[in-house]
Amino acid sequence: MAAIYNLFIINKSGGLIFYKDYGSAGRMDTNDSLRLASLWHSMHAISQQLSPTIGCFGIELLQADNFDLHCFQSLTGTKFFVVCEPGAQHMEGLLKVIYELYTDFVLKNPFYEMEMPIRCELFDIHLSQAIQKDRVVLLGR
Amino acid sequence: MQFFGGSAAAEMTPSPAAPPGTATGLAGNNANMLYIFNRNGVCLLYREWHRPLHTLDAQQDQKLMFGLLFSLRSFTAKVDPTSVDKGNLGVPLLPGQGCSFYSFRTNTYKLSFMESPSGIKLILVTHPKTGDLRDALRYMYNLYVEYVVKNPLYVPGSPIKCELFNVNLDQYVKTLI
């Protein structure tokens, strides 16, 4: 049983720079994932405008009938979001771990161009390890 | 008369009884505002209890809210990882079609959403630490059925101006935790 279905990373202007599927039903093509990413970017921005009080930083958690979506925005505006099973715990922690991996293996990679799609082998390896670890933790409970 | 005969309303508590999952002692200012939209996107009701920040004028705010809900609905229907056939992004969805969301949370507020089978959308904005408000929204929908739909002077699709509805709504919202 997969706890996490998808992972998206979008840059500060709403472009999808990383997408990974961990076993969701039905295929989503590249165009759809790009569209979803930019849609999320704009809804994140709109949610800040609708806030009843000042200091809103956008949606952190979206709860739907069949999934939960956790979103983490870094200080530079890069957004990380995971689609997971309803009620999955410790997703904030996982997002922080992913962010750390991003800073270590993507941003510190001299060949990586900012705001461009992520193609870093080390990032992929460590990411799948992190997700795997998370799954082991979930199965162990 | 499009709002009559909703089966969902009949199955739920027939008339406003004791509100579910509410506190009596710790009645606070938890709720910020409530929007009711019909299926055409007309804002039937906007009520505000605690809103220090207004970024837009009322009409623009309501339009933006409806737009956000519309996009979020198609977003969740498309993202839904459990269904194989997801349809296309941006195509208007019928009430109850596809996977829908029921709440989202930011650091300053929580928005709870309910859509009735007839396309009435209830949106309640509360403090971010509030729990699950799906039952509360269903109760508010019941109030709407009782005091608005059953009001013979109410014209469906027009803004709600029913005194009794507002009084009962305010009373109920005060008990939310």
JSON list of C-alpha atoms in Angstrom, two decimals, chain A:
[
{"chain": "A", "resi": 1, "resn": "MET", "atom": "CA", "xyz": [0.00, 0.00, 0.00]},
{"chain": "A", "resi": 2, "resn": "ALA", "atom": "CA", "xyz": [1.42, 3.29, -1.05]},
{"chain": "A", "resi": 3, "resn": "ALA", "atom": "CA", "xyz": [1.13, 6.18, 1.34]},
{"chain": "A", "resi": 4, "resn": "ILE", "atom": "CA", "xyz": [2.28, 8.70, -1.24]},
{"chain": "A", "resi": 5, "resn": "TYR", "atom": "CA", "xyz": [0.78, 8.91, -4.69]},
{"chain": "A", "resi": 6, "resn": "ASN", "atom": "CA", "xyz": [2.56, 11.83, -6.34]},
{"chain": "A", "resi": 7, "resn": "LEU", "atom": "CA", "xyz": [5.23, 14.40, -5.72]},
{"chain": "A", "resi": 8, "resn": "PHE", "atom": "CA", "xyz": [5.33, 17.75, -7.50]},
{"chain": "A", "resi": 9, "resn": "ILE", "atom": "CA", "xyz": [7.94, 20.48, -7.29]},
{"chain": "A", "resi": 10, "resn": "ILE", "atom": "CA", "xyz": [7.08, 23.81, -8.87]},
{"chain": "A", "resi": 11, "resn": "ASN", "atom": "CA", "xyz": [9.33, 26.82, -9.24]},
{"chain": "A", "resi": 12, "resn": "LYS", "atom": "CA", "xyz": [8.45, 30.33, -8.16]},
{"chain": "A", "resi": 13, "resn": "SER", "atom": "CA", "xyz": [6.72, 31.18, -11.42]},
{"chain": "A", "resi": 14, "resn": "GLY", "atom": "CA", "xyz": [4.48, 28.12, -11.43]},
{"chain": "A", "resi": 15, "resn": "GLY", "atom": "CA", "xyz": [6.39, 25.88, -13.81]},
{"chain": "A", "resi": 16, "resn": "LEU", "atom": "CA", "xyz": [6.68, 22.21, -13.01]},
{"chain": "A", "resi": 17, "resn": "ILE", "atom": "CA", "xyz": [10.31, 21.30, -12.44]},
{"chain": "A", "resi": 18, "resn": "PHE", "atom": "CA", "xyz": [9.89, 17.84, -10.97]},
{"chain": "A", "resi": 19, "resn": "TYR", "atom": "CA", "xyz": [7.11, 15.27, -11.01]},
{"chain": "A", "resi": 20, "resn": "LYS", "atom": "CA", "xyz": [7.15, 11.72, -9.79]},
{"chain": "A", "resi": 21, "resn": "ASP", "atom": "CA", "xyz": [4.37, 9.17, -9.62]},
{"chain": "A", "resi": 22, "resn": "TYR", "atom": "CA", "xyz": [4.39, 6.50, -6.91]},
{"chain": "A", "resi": 23, "resn": "GLY", "atom": "CA", "xyz": [1.54, 4.34, -8.06]},
{"chain": "A", "resi": 24, "resn": "SER", "atom": "CA", "xyz": [-1.65, 6.28, -8.63]},
{"chain": "A", "resi": 25, "resn": "ALA", "atom": "CA", "xyz": [-4.41, 4.80, -10.72]},
{"chain": "A", "resi": 26, "resn": "GLY", "atom": "CA", "xyz": [-4.76, 6.03, -14.28]},
{"chain": "A", "resi": 27, "resn": "ARG", "atom": "CA", "xyz": [-2.00, 7.65, -16.25]},
{"chain": "A", "resi": 28, "resn": "MET", "atom": "CA", "xyz": [-1.46, 11.34, -16.17]},
{"chain": "A", "resi": 29, "resn": "ASP", "atom": "CA", "xyz": [0.37, 12.68, -19.20]},
{"chain": "A", "resi": 30, "resn": "THR", "atom": "CA", "xyz": [3.04, 15.36, -19.09]},
{"chain": "A", "resi": 31, "resn": "ASN", "atom": "CA", "xyz": [0.72, 18.10, -20.25]},
{"chain": "A", "resi": 32, "resn": "ASP", "atom": "CA", "xyz": [-1.75, 17.34, -17.51]},
{"chain": "A", "resi": 33, "resn": "SER", "atom": "CA", "xyz": [0.87, 17.40, -14.79]},
{"chain": "A", "resi": 34, "resn": "LEU", "atom": "CA", "xyz": [2.16, 20.74, -16.11]},
{"chain": "A", "resi": 35, "resn": "ARG", "atom": "CA", "xyz": [-1.36, 22.13, -16.12]},
{"chain": "A", "resi": 36, "resn": "LEU", "atom": "CA", "xyz": [-2.05, 20.87, -12.61]},
{"chain": "A", "resi": 37, "resn": "ALA", "atom": "CA", "xyz": [1.15, 22.45, -11.35]},
{"chain": "A", "resi": 38, "resn": "SER", "atom": "CA", "xyz": [0.35, 25.88, -12.72]},
{"chain": "A", "resi": 39, "resn": "LEU", "atom": "CA", "xyz": [-3.24, 25.58, -11.55]},
{"chain": "A", "resi": 40, "resn": "TRP", "atom": "CA", "xyz": [-2.02, 24.82, -8.04]},
{"chain": "A", "resi": 41, "resn": "HIS", "atom": "CA", "xyz": [0.35, 27.77, -8.20]},
{"chain": "A", "resi": 42, "resn": "SER", "atom": "CA", "xyz": [-2.48, 30.18, -8.98]},
{"chain": "A", "resi": 43, "resn": "MET", "atom": "CA", "xyz": [-4.87, 28.73, -6.44]},
{"chain": "A", "resi": 44, "resn": "HIS", "atom": "CA", "xyz": [-2.16, 28.98, -3.83]},
{"chain": "A", "resi": 45, "resn": "ALA", "atom": "CA", "xyz": [-1.89, 32.68, -4.67]},
{"chain": "A", "resi": 46, "resn": "ILE", "atom": "CA", "xyz": [-5.66, 33.25, -4.67]},
{"chain": "A", "resi": 47, "resn": "SER", "atom": "CA", "xyz": [-6.03, 31.60, -1.27]},
{"chain": "A", "resi": 48, "resn": "GLN", "atom": "CA", "xyz": [-3.71, 34.26, 0.14]},
{"chain": "A", "resi": 49, "resn": "GLN", "atom": "CA", "xyz": [-5.95, 37.02, -1.20]},
{"chain": "A", "resi": 50, "resn": "LEU", "atom": "CA", "xyz": [-9.06, 35.55, 0.40]},
{"chain": "A", "resi": 51, "resn": "SER", "atom": "CA", "xyz": [-7.59, 35.37, 3.88]},
{"chain": "A", "resi": 52, "resn": "PRO", "atom": "CA", "xyz": [-9.67, 37.06, 6.58]},
{"chain": "A", "resi": 53, "resn": "THR", "atom": "CA", "xyz": [-6.53, 38.12, 8.46]},
{"chain": "A", "resi": 54, "resn": "ILE", "atom": "CA", "xyz": [-3.12, 39.35, 7.39]},
{"chain": "A", "resi": 55, "resn": "GLY", "atom": "CA", "xyz": [-0.04, 37.18, 6.98]},
{"chain": "A", "resi": 56, "resn": "CYS", "atom": "CA", "xyz": [-1.41, 34.30, 4.92]},
{"chain": "A", "resi": 57, "resn": "PHE", "atom": "CA", "xyz": [1.13, 32.16, 3.08]},
{"chain": "A", "resi": 58, "resn": "GLY", "atom": "CA", "xyz": [-1.21, 29.96, 1.07]},
{"chain": "A", "resi": 59, "resn": "ILE", "atom": "CA", "xyz": [-2.68, 26.49, 1.28]},
{"chain": "A", "resi": 60, "resn": "GLU", "atom": "CA", "xyz": [-0.82, 23.99, 3.46]},
{"chain": "A", "resi": 61, "resn": "LEU", "atom": "CA", "xyz": [-3.25, 21.10, 3.41]},
{"chain": "A", "resi": 62, "resn": "LEU", "atom": "CA", "xyz": [-6.07, 20.22, 1.06]},
{"chain": "A", "resi": 63, "resn": "GLN", "atom": "CA", "xyz": [-8.41, 17.45, 2.14]},
{"chain": "A", "resi": 64, "resn": "ALA", "atom": "CA", "xyz": [-10.46, 15.65, -0.48]},
{"chain": "A", "resi": 65, "resn": "ASP", "atom": "CA", "xyz": [-12.63, 12.55, -0.39]},
{"chain": "A", "resi": 66, "resn": "ASN", "atom": "CA", "xyz": [-9.92, 10.24, -1.74]},
{"chain": "A", "resi": 67, "resn": "PHE", "atom": "CA", "xyz": [-6.65, 11.97, -0.90]},
{"chain": "A", "resi": 68, "resn": "ASP", "atom": "CA", "xyz": [-4.85, 14.62, 1.13]},
{"chain": "A", "resi": 69, "resn": "LEU", "atom": "CA", "xyz": [-2.51, 17.12, -0.43]},
{"chain": "A", "resi": 70, "resn": "HIS", "atom": "CA", "xyz": [0.26, 18.62, 1.68]},
{"chain": "A", "resi": 71, "resn": "CYS", "atom": "CA", "xyz": [2.10, 21.64, 0.37]},
{"chain": "A", "resi": 72, "resn": "PHE", "atom": "CA", "xyz": [5.29, 23.27, 1.58]},
{"chain": "A", "resi": 73, "resn": "GLN", "atom": "CA", "xyz": [6.54, 26.55, 0.22]},
{"chain": "A", "resi": 74, "resn": "SER", "atom": "CA", "xyz": [10.17, 27.45, 0.71]},
{"chain": "A", "resi": 75, "resn": "LEU", "atom": "CA", "xyz": [11.28, 31.02, 1.38]},
{"chain": "A", "resi": 76, "resn": "THR", "atom": "CA", "xyz": [12.34, 31.42, -2.23]},
{"chain": "A", "resi": 77, "resn": "GLY", "atom": "CA", "xyz": [8.88, 30.49, -3.52]},
{"chain": "A", "resi": 78, "resn": "THR", "atom": "CA", "xyz": [9.55, 26.94, -4.65]},
{"chain": "A", "resi": 79, "resn": "LYS", "atom": "CA", "xyz": [6.57, 24.77, -3.77]},
{"chain": "A", "resi": 80, "resn": "PHE", "atom": "CA", "xyz": [6.72, 21.09, -2.91]},
{"chain": "A", "resi": 81, "resn": "PHE", "atom": "CA", "xyz": [3.52, 19.13, -2.68]},
{"chain": "A", "resi": 82, "resn": "VAL", "atom": "CA", "xyz": [2.67, 15.52, -2.15]},
{"chain": "A", "resi": 83, "resn": "VAL", "atom": "CA", "xyz": [-0.61, 13.75, -2.81]},
{"chain": "A", "resi": 84, "resn": "CYS", "atom": "CA", "xyz": [-1.09, 11.06, -0.18]},
{"chain": "A", "resi": 85, "resn": "GLU", "atom": "CA", "xyz": [-3.71, 8.83, 1.38]},
{"chain": "A", "resi": 86, "resn": "PRO", "atom": "CA", "xyz": [-6.35, 10.57, 3.49]},
{"chain": "A", "resi": 87, "resn": "GLY", "atom": "CA", "xyz": [-5.14, 11.01, 7.03]},
{"chain": "A", "resi": 88, "resn": "ALA", "atom": "CA", "xyz": [-1.47, 10.17, 6.31]},
{"chain": "A", "resi": 89, "resn": "GLN", "atom": "CA", "xyz": [0.74, 11.49, 9.09]},
{"chain": "A", "resi": 90, "resn": "HIS", "atom": "CA", "xyz": [4.20, 13.12, 9.16]},
{"chain": "A", "resi": 91, "resn": "MET", "atom": "CA", "xyz": [3.90, 14.55, 5.67]},
{"chain": "A", "resi": 92, "resn": "GLU", "atom": "CA", "xyz": [5.26, 17.95, 6.80]},
{"chain": "A", "resi": 93, "resn": "GLY", "atom": "CA", "xyz": [8.38, 16.12, 7.98]},
{"chain": "A", "resi": 94, "resn": "LEU", "atom": "CA", "xyz": [8.72, 14.30, 4.70]},
{"chain": "A", "resi": 95, "resn": "LEU", "atom": "CA", "xyz": [8.36, 17.55, 2.76]},
{"chain": "A", "resi": 96, "resn": "LYS", "atom": "CA", "xyz": [11.13, 19.11, 4.84]},
{"chain": "A", "resi": 97, "resn": "VAL", "atom": "CA", "xyz": [13.34, 16.12, 4.10]},
{"chain": "A", "resi": 98, "resn": "ILE", "atom": "CA", "xyz": [12.61, 16.47, 0.38]},
{"chain": "A", "resi": 99, "resn": "TYR", "atom": "CA", "xyz": [13.42, 20.15, 0.59]},
{"chain": "A", "resi": 100, "resn": "GLU", "atom": "CA", "xyz": [16.74, 19.33, 2.25]},
{"chain": "A", "resi": 101, "resn": "LEU", "atom": "CA", "xyz": [17.53, 16.87, -0.51]},
{"chain": "A", "resi": 102, "resn": "TYR", "atom": "CA", "xyz": [16.64, 19.53, -3.06]},
{"chain": "A", "resi": 103, "resn": "THR", "atom": "CA", "xyz": [19.02, 22.03, -1.52]},
{"chain": "A", "resi": 104, "resn": "ASP", "atom": "CA", "xyz": [21.80, 19.46, -1.18]},
{"chain": "A", "resi": 105, "resn": "PHE", "atom": "CA", "xyz": [21.61, 17.65, -4.48]},
{"chain": "A", "resi": 106, "resn": "VAL", "atom": "CA", "xyz": [19.95, 20.09, -6.84]},
{"chain": "A", "resi": 107, "resn": "LEU", "atom": "CA", "xyz": [20.90, 23.60, -5.77]},
{"chain": "A", "resi": 108, "resn": "LYS", "atom": "CA", "xyz": [24.48, 22.63, -4.98]},
{"chain": "A", "resi": 109, "resn": "ASN", "atom": "CA", "xyz": [24.85, 20.90, -8.30]},
{"chain": "A", "resi": 110, "resn": "PRO", "atom": "CA", "xyz": [26.99, 23.23, -10.46]},
{"chain": "A", "resi": 111, "resn": "PHE", "atom": "CA", "xyz": [25.33, 21.99, -13.65]},
{"chain": "A", "resi": 112, "resn": "TYR", "atom": "CA", "xyz": [21.81, 22.75, -12.47]},
{"chain": "A", "resi": 113, "resn": "GLU", "atom": "CA", "xyz": [20.23, 25.85, -13.95]},
{"chain": "A", "resi": 114, "resn": "MET", "atom": "CA", "xyz": [17.87, 27.65, -11.61]},
{"chain": "A", "resi": 115, "resn": "GLU", "atom": "CA", "xyz": [14.11, 27.27, -12.26]},
{"chain": "A", "resi": 116, "resn": "MET", "atom": "CA", "xyz": [14.72, 24.56, -14.86]},
{"chain": "A", "resi": 117, "resn": "PRO", "atom": "CA", "xyz": [13.46, 20.97, -14.72]},
{"chain": "A", "resi": 118, "resn": "ILE", "atom": "CA", "xyz": [15.45, 18.84, -12.26]},
{"chain": "A", "resi": 119, "resn": "ARG", "atom": "CA", "xyz": [17.60, 16.16, -13.83]},
{"chain": "A", "resi": 120, "resn": "CYS", "atom": "CA", "xyz": [19.99, 15.17, -11.07]},
{"chain": "A", "resi": 121, "resn": "GLU", "atom": "CA", "xyz": [20.73, 11.51, -10.57]},
{"chain": "A", "resi": 122, "resn": "LEU", "atom": "CA", "xyz": [21.80, 11.88, -6.95]},
{"chain": "A", "resi": 123, "resn": "PHE", "atom": "CA", "xyz": [18.61, 13.69, -6.12]},
{"chain": "A", "resi": 124, "resn": "ASP", "atom": "CA", "xyz": [16.56, 10.87, -7.66]},
{"chain": "A", "resi": 125, "resn": "ILE", "atom": "CA", "xyz": [18.47, 8.22, -5.71]},
{"chain": "A", "resi": 126, "resn": "HIS", "atom": "CA", "xyz": [18.21, 9.97, -2.37]},
{"chain": "A", "resi": 127, "resn": "LEU", "atom": "CA", "xyz": [14.58, 10.85, -2.96]},
{"chain": "A", "resi": 128, "resn": "SER", "atom": "CA", "xyz": [13.56, 7.28, -3.62]},
{"chain": "A", "resi": 129, "resn": "GLN", "atom": "CA", "xyz": [15.49, 6.27, -0.50]},
{"chain": "A", "resi": 130, "resn": "ALA", "atom": "CA", "xyz": [13.66, 8.86, 1.57]},
{"chain": "A", "resi": 131, "resn": "ILE", "atom": "CA", "xyz": [10.28, 7.78, 0.23]},
{"chain": "A", "resi": 132, "resn": "GLN", "atom": "CA", "xyz": [11.22, 4.14, 0.77]},
{"chain": "A", "resi": 133, "resn": "LYS", "atom": "CA", "xyz": [12.23, 4.90, 4.35]},
{"chain": "A", "resi": 134, "resn": "ASP", "atom": "CA", "xyz": [8.95, 6.65, 4.88]},
{"chain": "A", "resi": 135, "resn": "ARG", "atom": "CA", "xyz": [7.10, 3.63, 3.58]},
{"chain": "A", "resi": 136, "resn": "VAL", "atom": "CA", "xyz": [9.02, 1.31, 5.88]},
{"chain": "A", "resi": 137, "resn": "VAL", "atom": "CA", "xyz": [8.12, 3.54, 8.82]},
{"chain": "A", "resi": 138, "resn": "LEU", "atom": "CA", "xyz": [4.49, 3.42, 7.78]},
{"chain": "A", "resi": 139, "resn": "LEU", "atom": "CA", "xyz": [4.46, -0.33, 7.32]},
{"chain": "A", "resi": 140, "resn": "GLY", "atom": "CA", "xyz": [6.28, -0.89, 10.60]},
{"chain": "A", "resi": 141, "resn": "ARG", "atom": "CA", "xyz": [3.60, 0.83, 12.62]}
]
